[in-house]
Short mmCIF file of C-alpha atoms in Angstrom, two decimals:
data_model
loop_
_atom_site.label_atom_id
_atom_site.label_comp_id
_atom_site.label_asym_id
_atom_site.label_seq_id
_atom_site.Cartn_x
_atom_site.Cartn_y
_atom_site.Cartn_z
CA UNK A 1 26.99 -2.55 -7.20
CA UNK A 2 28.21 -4.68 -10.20
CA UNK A 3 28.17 -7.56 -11.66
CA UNK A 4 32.15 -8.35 -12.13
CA UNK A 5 31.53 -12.28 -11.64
CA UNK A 6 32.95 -15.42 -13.60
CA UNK A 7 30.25 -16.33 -16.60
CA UNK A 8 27.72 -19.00 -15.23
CA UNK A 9 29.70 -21.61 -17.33
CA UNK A 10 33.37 -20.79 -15.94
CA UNK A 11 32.41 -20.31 -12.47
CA UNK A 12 31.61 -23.34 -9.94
CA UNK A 13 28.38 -23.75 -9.29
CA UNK A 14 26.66 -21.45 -6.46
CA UNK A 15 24.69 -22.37 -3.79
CA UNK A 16 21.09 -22.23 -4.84
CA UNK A 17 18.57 -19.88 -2.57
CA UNK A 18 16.10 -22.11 -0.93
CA UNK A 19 12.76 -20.52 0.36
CA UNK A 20 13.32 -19.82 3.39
CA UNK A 21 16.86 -18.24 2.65
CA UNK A 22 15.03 -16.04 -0.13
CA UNK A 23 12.87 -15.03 2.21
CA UNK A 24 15.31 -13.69 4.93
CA UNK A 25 17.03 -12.28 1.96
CA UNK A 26 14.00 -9.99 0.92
CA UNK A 27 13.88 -8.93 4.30
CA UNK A 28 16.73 -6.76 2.79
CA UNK A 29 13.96 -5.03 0.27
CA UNK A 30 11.23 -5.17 2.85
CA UNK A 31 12.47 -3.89 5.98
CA UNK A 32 14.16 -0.43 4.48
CA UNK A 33 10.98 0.43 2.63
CA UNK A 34 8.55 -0.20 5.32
CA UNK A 35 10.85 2.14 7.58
CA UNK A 36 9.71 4.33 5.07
CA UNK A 37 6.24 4.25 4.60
CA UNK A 38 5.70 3.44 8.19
CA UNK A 39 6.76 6.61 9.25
CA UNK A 40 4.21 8.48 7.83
CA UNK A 41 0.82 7.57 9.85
CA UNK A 42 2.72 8.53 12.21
CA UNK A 43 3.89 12.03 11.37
CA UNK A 44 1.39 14.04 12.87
CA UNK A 45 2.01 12.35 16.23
CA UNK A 46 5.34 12.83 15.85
CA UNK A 47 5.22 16.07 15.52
CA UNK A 48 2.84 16.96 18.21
CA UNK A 49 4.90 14.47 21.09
CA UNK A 50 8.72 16.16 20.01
CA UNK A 51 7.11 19.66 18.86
CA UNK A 52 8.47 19.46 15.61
CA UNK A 53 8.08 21.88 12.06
CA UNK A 54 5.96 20.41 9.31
CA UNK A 55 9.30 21.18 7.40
CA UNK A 56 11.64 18.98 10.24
CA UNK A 57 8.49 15.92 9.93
CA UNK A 58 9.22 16.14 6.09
CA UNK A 59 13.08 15.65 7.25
CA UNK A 60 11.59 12.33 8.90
CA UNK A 61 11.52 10.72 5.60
CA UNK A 62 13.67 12.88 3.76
CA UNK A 63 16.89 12.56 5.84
CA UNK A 64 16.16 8.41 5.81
CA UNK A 65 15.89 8.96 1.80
CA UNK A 66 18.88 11.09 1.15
CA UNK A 67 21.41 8.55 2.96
CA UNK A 68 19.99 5.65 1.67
CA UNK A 69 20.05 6.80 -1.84
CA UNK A 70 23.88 8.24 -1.65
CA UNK A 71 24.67 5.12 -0.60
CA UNK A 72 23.19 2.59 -2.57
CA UNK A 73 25.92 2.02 -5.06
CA UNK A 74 28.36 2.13 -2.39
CA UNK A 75 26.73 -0.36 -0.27
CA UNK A 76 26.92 -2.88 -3.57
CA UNK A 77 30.67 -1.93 -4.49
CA UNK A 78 31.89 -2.94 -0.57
CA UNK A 79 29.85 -5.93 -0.95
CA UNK A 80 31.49 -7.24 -4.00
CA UNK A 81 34.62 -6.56 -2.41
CA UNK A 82 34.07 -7.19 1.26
CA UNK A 83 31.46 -9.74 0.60
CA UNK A 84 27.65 -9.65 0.08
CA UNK A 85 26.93 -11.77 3.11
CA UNK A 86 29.18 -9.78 5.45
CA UNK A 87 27.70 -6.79 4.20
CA UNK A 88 24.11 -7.76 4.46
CA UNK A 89 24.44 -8.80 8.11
CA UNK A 90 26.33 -5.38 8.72
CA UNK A 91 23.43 -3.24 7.27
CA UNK A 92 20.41 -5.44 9.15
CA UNK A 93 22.73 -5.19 12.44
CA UNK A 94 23.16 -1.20 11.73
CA UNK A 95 19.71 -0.95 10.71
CA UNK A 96 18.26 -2.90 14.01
CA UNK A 97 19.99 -0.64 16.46
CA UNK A 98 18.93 2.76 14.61
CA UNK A 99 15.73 1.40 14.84
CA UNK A 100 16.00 0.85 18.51
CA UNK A 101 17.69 4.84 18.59
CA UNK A 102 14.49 6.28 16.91
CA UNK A 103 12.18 4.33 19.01
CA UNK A 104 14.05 6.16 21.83
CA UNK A 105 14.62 9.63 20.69
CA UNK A 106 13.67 12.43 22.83
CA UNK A 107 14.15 15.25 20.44
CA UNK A 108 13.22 15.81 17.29
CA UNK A 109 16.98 16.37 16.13
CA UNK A 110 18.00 12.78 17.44
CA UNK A 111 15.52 11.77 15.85
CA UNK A 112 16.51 12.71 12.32
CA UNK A 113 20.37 11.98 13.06
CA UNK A 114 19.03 8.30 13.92
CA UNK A 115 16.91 8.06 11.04
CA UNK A 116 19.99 9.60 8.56
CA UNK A 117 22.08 6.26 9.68
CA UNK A 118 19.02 4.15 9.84
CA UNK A 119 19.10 5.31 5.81
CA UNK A 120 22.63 4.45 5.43
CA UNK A 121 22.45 0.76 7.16
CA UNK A 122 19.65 0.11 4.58
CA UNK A 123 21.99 0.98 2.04
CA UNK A 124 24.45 -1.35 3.06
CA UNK A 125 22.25 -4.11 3.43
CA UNK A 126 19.63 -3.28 -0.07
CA UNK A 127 21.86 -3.94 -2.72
CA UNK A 128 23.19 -7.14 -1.68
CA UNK A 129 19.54 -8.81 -2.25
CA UNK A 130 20.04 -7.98 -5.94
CA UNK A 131 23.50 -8.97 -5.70
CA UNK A 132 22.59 -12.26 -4.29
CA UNK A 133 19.44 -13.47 -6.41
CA UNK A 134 21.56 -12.90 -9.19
CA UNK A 135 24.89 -14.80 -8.22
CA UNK A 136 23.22 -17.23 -6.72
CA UNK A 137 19.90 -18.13 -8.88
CA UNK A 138 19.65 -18.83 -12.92
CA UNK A 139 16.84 -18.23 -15.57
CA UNK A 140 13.29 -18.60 -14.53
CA UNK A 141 14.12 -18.87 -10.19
CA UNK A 142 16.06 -15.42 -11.16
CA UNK A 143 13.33 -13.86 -12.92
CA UNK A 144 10.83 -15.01 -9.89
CA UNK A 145 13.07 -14.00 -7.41
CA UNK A 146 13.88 -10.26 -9.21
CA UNK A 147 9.31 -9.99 -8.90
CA UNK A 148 9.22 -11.31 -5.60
CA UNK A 149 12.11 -8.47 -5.09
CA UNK A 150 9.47 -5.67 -6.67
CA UNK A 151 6.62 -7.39 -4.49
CA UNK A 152 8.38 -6.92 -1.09
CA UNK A 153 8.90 -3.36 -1.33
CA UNK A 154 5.03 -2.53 -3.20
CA UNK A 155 3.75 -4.45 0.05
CA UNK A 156 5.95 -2.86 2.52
CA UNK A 157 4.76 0.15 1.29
CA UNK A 158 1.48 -0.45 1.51
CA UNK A 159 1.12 -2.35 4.54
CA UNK A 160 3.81 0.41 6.49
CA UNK A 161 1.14 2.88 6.74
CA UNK A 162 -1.43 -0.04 7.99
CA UNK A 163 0.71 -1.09 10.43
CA UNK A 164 1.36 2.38 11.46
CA UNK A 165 -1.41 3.02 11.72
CA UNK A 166 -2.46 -0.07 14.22
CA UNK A 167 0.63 0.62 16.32
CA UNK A 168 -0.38 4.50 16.75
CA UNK A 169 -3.67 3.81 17.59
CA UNK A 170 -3.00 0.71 19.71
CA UNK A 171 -0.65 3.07 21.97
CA UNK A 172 0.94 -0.72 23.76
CA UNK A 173 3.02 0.71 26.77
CA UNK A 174 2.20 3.99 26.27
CA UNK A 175 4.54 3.68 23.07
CA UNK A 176 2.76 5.28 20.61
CA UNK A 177 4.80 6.35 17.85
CA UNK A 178 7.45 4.66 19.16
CA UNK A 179 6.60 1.37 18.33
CA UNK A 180 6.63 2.13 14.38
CA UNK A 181 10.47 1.95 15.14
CA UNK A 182 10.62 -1.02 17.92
CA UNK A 183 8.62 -3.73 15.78
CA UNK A 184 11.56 -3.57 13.59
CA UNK A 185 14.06 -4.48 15.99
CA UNK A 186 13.01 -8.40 17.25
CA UNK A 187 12.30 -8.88 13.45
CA UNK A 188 15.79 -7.71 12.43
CA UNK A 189 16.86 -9.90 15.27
CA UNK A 190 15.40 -13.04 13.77
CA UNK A 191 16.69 -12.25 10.18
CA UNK A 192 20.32 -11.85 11.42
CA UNK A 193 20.35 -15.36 13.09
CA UNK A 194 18.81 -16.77 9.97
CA UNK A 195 20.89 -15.21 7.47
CA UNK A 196 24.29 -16.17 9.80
CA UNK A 197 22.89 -19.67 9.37
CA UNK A 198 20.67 -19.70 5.93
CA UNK A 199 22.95 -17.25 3.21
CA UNK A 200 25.83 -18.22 1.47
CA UNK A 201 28.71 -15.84 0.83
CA UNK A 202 29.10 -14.07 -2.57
CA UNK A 203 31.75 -11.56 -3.59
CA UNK A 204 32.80 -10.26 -6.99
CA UNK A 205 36.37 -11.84 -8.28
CA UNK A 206 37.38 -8.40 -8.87
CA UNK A 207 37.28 -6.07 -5.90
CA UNK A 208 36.40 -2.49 -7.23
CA UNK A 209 37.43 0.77 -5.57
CA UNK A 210 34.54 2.70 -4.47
CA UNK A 211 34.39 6.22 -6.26
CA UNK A 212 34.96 8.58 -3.13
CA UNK A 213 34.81 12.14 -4.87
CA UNK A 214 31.74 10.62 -6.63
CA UNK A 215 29.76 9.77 -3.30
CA UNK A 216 30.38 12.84 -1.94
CA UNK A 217 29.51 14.66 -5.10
CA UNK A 218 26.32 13.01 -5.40
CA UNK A 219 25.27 13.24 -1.50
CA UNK A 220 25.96 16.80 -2.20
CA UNK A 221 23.68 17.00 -4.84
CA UNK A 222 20.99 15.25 -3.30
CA UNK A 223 20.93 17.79 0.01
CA UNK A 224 21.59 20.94 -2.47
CA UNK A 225 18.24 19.79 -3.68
CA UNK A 226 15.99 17.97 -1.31
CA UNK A 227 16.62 20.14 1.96
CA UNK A 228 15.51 23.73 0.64
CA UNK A 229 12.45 21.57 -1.42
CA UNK A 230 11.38 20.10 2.73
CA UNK A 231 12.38 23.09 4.20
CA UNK A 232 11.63 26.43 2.34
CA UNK A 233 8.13 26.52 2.18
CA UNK A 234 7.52 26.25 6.26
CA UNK A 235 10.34 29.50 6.85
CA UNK A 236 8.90 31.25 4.29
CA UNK A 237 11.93 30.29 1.60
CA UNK A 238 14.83 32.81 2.77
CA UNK A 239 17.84 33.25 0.57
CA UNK A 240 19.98 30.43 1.50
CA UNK A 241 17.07 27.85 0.17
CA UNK A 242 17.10 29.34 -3.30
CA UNK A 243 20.92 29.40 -3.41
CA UNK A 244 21.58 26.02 -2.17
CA UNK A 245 18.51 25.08 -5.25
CA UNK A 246 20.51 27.21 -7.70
CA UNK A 247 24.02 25.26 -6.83
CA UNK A 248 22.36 22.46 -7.95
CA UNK A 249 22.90 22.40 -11.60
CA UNK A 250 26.59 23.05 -11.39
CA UNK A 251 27.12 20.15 -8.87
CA UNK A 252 25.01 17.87 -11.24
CA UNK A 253 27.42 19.10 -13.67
CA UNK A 254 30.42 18.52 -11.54
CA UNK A 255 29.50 15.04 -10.62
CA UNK A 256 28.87 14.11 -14.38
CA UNK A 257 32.09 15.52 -15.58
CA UNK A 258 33.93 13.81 -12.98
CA UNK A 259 32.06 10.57 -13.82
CA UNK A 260 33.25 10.80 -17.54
CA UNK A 261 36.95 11.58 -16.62
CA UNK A 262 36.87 8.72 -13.82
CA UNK A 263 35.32 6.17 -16.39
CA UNK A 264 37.95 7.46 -19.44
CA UNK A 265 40.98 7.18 -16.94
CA UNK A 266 39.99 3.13 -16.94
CA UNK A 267 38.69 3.46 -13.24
CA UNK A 268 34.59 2.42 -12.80
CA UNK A 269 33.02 5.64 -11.52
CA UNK A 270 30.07 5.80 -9.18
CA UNK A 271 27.56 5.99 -11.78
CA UNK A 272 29.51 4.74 -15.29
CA UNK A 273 28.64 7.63 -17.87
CA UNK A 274 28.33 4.05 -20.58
CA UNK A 275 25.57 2.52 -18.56
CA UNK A 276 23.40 5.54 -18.07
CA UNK A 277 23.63 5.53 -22.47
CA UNK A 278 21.97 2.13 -22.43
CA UNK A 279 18.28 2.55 -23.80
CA UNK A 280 17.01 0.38 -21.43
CA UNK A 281 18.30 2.32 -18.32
CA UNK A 282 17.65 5.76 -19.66
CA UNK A 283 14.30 4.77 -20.26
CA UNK A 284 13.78 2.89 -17.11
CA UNK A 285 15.47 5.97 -15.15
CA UNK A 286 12.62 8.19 -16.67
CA UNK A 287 9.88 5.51 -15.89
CA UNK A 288 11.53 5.33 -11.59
CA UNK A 289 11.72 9.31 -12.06
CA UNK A 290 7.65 9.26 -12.68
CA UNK A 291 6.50 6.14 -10.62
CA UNK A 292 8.43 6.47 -7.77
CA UNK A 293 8.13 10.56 -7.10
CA UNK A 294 4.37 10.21 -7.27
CA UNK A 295 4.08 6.95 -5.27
CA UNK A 296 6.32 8.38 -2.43
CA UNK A 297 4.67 12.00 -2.45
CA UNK A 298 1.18 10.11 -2.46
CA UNK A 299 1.54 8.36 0.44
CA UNK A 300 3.39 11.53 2.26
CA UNK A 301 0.09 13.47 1.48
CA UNK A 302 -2.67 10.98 1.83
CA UNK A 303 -1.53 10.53 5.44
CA UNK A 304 -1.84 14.24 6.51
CA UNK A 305 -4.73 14.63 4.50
CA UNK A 306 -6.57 11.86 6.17
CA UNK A 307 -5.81 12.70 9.78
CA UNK A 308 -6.60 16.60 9.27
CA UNK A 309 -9.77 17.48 7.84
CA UNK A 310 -11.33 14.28 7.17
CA UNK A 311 -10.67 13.85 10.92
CA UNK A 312 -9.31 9.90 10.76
CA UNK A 313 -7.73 8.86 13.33
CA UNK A 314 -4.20 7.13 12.89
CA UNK A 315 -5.47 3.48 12.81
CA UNK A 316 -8.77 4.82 10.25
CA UNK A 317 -5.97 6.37 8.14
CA UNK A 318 -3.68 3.51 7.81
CA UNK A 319 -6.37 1.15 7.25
CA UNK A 320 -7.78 2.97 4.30
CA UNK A 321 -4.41 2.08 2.38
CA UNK A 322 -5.74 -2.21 3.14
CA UNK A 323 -7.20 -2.00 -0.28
CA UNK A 324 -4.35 -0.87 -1.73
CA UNK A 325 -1.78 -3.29 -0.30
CA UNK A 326 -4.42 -6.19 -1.48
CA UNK A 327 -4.06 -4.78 -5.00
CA UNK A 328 0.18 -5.24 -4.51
CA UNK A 329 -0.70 -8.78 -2.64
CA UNK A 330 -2.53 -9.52 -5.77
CA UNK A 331 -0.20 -8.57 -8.03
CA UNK A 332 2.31 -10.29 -6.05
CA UNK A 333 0.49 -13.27 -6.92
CA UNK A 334 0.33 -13.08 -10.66
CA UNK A 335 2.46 -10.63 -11.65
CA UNK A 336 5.58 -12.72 -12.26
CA UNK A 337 2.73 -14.95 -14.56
CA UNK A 338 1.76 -12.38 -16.49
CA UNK A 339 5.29 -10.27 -16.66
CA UNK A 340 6.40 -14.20 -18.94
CA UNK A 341 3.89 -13.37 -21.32
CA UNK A 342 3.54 -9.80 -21.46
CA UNK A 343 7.40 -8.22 -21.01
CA UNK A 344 7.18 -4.29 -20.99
CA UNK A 345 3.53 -4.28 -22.08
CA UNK A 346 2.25 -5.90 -18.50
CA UNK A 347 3.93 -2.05 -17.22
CA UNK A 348 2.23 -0.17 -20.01
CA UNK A 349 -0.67 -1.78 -18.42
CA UNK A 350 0.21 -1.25 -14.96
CA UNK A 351 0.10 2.89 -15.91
CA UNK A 352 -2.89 3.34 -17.73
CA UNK A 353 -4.96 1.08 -14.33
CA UNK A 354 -2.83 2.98 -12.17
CA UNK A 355 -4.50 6.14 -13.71
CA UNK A 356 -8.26 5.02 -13.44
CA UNK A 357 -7.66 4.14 -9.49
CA UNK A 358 -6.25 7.95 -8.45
CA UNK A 359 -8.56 9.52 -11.02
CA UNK A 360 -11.62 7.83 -8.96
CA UNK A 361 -9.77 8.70 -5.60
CA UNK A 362 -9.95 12.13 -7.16
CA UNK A 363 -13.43 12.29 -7.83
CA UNK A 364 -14.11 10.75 -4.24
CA UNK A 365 -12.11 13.60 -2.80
CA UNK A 366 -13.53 16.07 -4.11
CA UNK A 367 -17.14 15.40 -3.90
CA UNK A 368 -17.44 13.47 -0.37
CA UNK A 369 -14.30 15.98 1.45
CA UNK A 370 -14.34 15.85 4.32
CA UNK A 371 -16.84 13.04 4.80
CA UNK A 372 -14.63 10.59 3.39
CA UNK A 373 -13.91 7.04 4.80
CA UNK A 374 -12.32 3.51 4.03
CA UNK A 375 -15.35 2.28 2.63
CA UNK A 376 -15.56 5.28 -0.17
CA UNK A 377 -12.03 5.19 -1.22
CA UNK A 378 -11.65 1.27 -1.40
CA UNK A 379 -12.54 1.25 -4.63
CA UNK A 380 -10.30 3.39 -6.22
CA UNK A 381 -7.68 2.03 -4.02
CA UNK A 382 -7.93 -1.07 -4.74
CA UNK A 383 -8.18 0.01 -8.62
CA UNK A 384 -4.43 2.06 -7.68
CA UNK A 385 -2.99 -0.54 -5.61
CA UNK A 386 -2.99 -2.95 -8.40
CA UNK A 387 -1.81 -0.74 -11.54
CA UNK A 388 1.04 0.38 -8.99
CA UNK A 389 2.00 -3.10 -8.32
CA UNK A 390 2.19 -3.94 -12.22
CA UNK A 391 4.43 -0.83 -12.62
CA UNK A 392 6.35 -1.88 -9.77
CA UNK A 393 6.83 -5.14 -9.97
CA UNK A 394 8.74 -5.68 -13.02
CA UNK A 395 10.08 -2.40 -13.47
CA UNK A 396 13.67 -3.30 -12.49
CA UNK A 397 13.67 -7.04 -13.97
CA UNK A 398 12.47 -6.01 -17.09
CA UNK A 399 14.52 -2.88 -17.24
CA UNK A 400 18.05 -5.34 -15.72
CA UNK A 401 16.95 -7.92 -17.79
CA UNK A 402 17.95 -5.67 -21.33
CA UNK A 403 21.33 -4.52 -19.94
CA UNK A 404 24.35 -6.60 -20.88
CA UNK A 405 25.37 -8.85 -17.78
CA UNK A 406 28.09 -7.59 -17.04
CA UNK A 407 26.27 -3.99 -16.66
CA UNK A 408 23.69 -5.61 -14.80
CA UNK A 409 24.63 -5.08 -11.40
CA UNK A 410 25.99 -1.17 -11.72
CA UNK A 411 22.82 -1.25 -13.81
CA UNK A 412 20.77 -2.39 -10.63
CA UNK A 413 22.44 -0.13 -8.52
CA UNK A 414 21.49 2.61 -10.24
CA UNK A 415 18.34 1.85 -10.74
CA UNK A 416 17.68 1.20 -6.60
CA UNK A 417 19.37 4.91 -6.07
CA UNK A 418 16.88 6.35 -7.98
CA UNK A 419 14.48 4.75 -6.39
CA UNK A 420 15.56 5.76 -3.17
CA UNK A 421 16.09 9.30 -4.67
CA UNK A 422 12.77 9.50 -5.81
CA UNK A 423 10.88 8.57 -3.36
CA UNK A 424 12.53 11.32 -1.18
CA UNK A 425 12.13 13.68 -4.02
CA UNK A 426 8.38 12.88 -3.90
CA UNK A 427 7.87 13.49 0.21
CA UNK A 428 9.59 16.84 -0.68
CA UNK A 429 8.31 18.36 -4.10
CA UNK A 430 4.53 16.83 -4.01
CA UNK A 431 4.40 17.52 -0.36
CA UNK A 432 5.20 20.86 -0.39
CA UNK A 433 2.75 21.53 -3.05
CA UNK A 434 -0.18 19.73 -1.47
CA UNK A 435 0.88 21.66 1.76
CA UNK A 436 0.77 25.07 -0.46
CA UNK A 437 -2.89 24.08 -2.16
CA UNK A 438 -4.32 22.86 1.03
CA UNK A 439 -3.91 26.08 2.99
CA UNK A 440 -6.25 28.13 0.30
CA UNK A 441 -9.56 28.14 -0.46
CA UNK A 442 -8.52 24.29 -2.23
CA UNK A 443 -8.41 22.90 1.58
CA UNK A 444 -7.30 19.47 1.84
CA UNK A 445 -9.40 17.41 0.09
CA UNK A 446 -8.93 19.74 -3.30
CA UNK A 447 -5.17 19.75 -2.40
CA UNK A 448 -5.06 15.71 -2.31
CA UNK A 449 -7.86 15.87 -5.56
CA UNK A 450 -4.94 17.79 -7.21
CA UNK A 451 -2.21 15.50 -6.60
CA UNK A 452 -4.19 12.66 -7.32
CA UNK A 453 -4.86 13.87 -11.28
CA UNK A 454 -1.12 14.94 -11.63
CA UNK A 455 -0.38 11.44 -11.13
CA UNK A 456 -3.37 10.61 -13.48
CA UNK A 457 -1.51 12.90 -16.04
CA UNK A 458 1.99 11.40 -15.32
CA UNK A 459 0.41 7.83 -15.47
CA UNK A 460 -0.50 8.63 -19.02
CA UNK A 461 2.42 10.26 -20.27
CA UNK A 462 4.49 7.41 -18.74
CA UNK A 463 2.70 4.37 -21.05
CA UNK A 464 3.98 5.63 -24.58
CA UNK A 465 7.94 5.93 -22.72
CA UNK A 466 7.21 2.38 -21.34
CA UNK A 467 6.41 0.86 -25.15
CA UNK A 468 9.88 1.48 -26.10
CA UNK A 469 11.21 -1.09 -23.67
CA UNK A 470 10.14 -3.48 -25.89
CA UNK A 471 11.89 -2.05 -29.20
#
């Protein structure tokens, strides 16, 4: 994605973004993540309807994650070229029918084809939100929109697993499962007509090449490291999972040497070597790297945990996380407020309430297990939801905001892919170890205890990095 536009004052003026055009717009950021999160109320039925490994349900969200991610940047180079609007309706078309595909799958390896290209529409169709709110919208309607842009993916996250968890439980048809997939499919119908009729087209003045060798270089990366991480622990890691982990570091070191040659040849690379040495992005990179691996191995974990021992059922499960997704909800509502008059410092803040919340959820594990319920962890939920939402929500304006602007689209780009990367990484690496921890003499509820104070430790490492935003 980039930003290679005429300056505000030489271009002609751009359509502006009404509300109900930024709306269907952030269906772009809403849609892809609550694919994501809805999936995982629904794991365990999942796995018990298409008989599937704990290690091929992790491949549920990781196969979704490791297309998206790859993709990201591409998806916002062919939309600068191709244009946004073309693009957009191209990924929420792709998106709708892969939808419809999962909803229909009657194996478990259909499944996770359909839900690799569900991952790869949302790519196409992601980045042009950014792309849009900032061609199209100017100073404080920018900054509101880049919140609101934070705000739809904290609340699709939340409310995924809610509305899993109705749609499980419910059972309408004799769906079950299923229906996580259909409800997106008459909703991506509606946003297609109104984005053919509501969105202006956008496109870059100067159509970029996408970087090829550097796709495929970082895809290859990416399943090097997140298919042995899902898969080793349930076949007992054999050989190939420790040599496709050890390949990893010379890839990484392939793809970044190939970066720097691309970007010194006068080409733009995949992931420009000169915008990952921008304080601002290196910094925000580590703050995605610690937010979004927790957040995304959290809500892997907190769904199994829930439905095993404590004995929840699907809708009980999903309906725990309500407290959470008010805490995002209120956040949504005062967040770009407070983000004016506090910059970096309203994320500082974010971490250090974000650490109280999971450090109570802790507690509550550990001493109620397996007698937990909504009503005990609403609390500390509620406490989580709403430091998560202030790390969340401005994390990418504020971080955008100090890159030059004519970084600040590549610089967006990147940001989204490790998002995406993250999040993945997180179903993988903390699910694997709560899977480890909760089949000793930890059980479940210890297993989730644990995971909740790492992220209590990685909160509070994470506010110091976050004050030098600011400098």
């Amino acid at each position: 994605m980039t930003s290679q536009t005429l300056p505000a004052a030489a271009r002609p003026e751009a359509p502006a973004l009404g509300p109900v055009a930024l709306t269907t717009l952030l269906f772009g950021a809403f849609l892809p993540m609550l694919s994501f999160f809805i999936i995982n109320v629904a794991l365990p039925a999942i796995g018990s309807d298409l008989r599937a490994s704990t290690g091929e349900l992790q491949l549920v969200v990781g196969s979704y994650g490791i297309a998206n991610a790859t993709l990201l940047v591409v998806g916002g180079r062919l939309g600068d070229g191709f244009g946004r609007k073309r693009l957009f309706l191209w990924g929420l078309a792709g998106f709708t029918l892969t939808s419809l595909l999962c909803a229909i799958a009657p194996t478990i390896g259909v499944l996770l084809a359909a839900r690799a290209i569900q991952g790869a529409s949302a790519a196409a169709m992601t980045p042009q939100v950014l792309s849009k709110i900032s061609s199209l919208l100017t100073g404080a309607h920018r900054a509101r929109a880049m919140a609101m842009f934070g705000v739809a993916g904290g609340l699709a996250a939340a409310l995924g697993q809610i509305l899993g968890g109705v749609l499980v439980s419910a059972d309408l048809f004799g769906l079950g499962w299923r229906a996580v997939f259909l409800v997106n499919v008459p909703v991506g119908l509606v946003a297609i007509a109104l984005a053919i009729r509501l969105l202006p087209e956008t496109r870059a003045t100067n159509r970029l090449p996408v970087d090829g060798v550097g796709a495929g270089l970082l895809a290859l990366t990416l399943v090097l490291l997140l298919l042995p991480l899902t898969e080793g622990r349930p076949l007992g890691w054999p050989l190939w999972t420790w040599l496709c982990l050890a390949a990893v570091i010379p890839m990484g070191i392939a793809l970044a040497l190939h970066q720097r040659r691309t970007e010194r040849s006068g080409a733009v690379p995949l992931i420009p070597p000169s915008v990952l040495k921008l304080r601002p992005m290196r910094i925000g990179l580590v703050l995605a790297l610690g937010f979004f691996t927790t957040f995304g191995g959290f809500m892997f974990v907190f769904a199994l945990a829930t439905q095993g021992e404590a004995g929840m059922t699907p809708l009980e499960g999903g309906l725990s996380l309500l407290p959470m997704a008010i805490g995002f909800l209120v956040t949504s509502i005062y967040g770009p407020r407070l983000q004016v008059r506090y910059g970096a410092g309203l994320i500082v803040r974010g971490w250090l309430v974000q650490s109280v919340g999971y450090a109570a959820l802790g507690v509550v594990a550990l001493t109620l297990w397996p007698e937990v319920t909504p009503l005990t962890m609403t609390l500390p939920l509620l406490v989580a939801g709403f430091g998560g939402g202030l790390v969340m929500v401005p994390l990418i304006g504020v971080v955008v905001g100090q890159v030059p602007p004519q970084q600040a689209g590549l610089g967006s780009g990147i940001l989204l892919t490790s998002q995406q990367t993250c999040i993945a990484l997180g179903a993988a690496t903390v699910g694997t170890a709560y899977l480890a921890l909760a089949s000793t003499s930890w059980g479940q509820g210890g297993a989730l205890a644990a995971v909740c104070l790492a992220i209590v430790a990685i909160s509070v490492a994470m506010a110091p990095v976050t004050t030098r935003l600011g400098r």
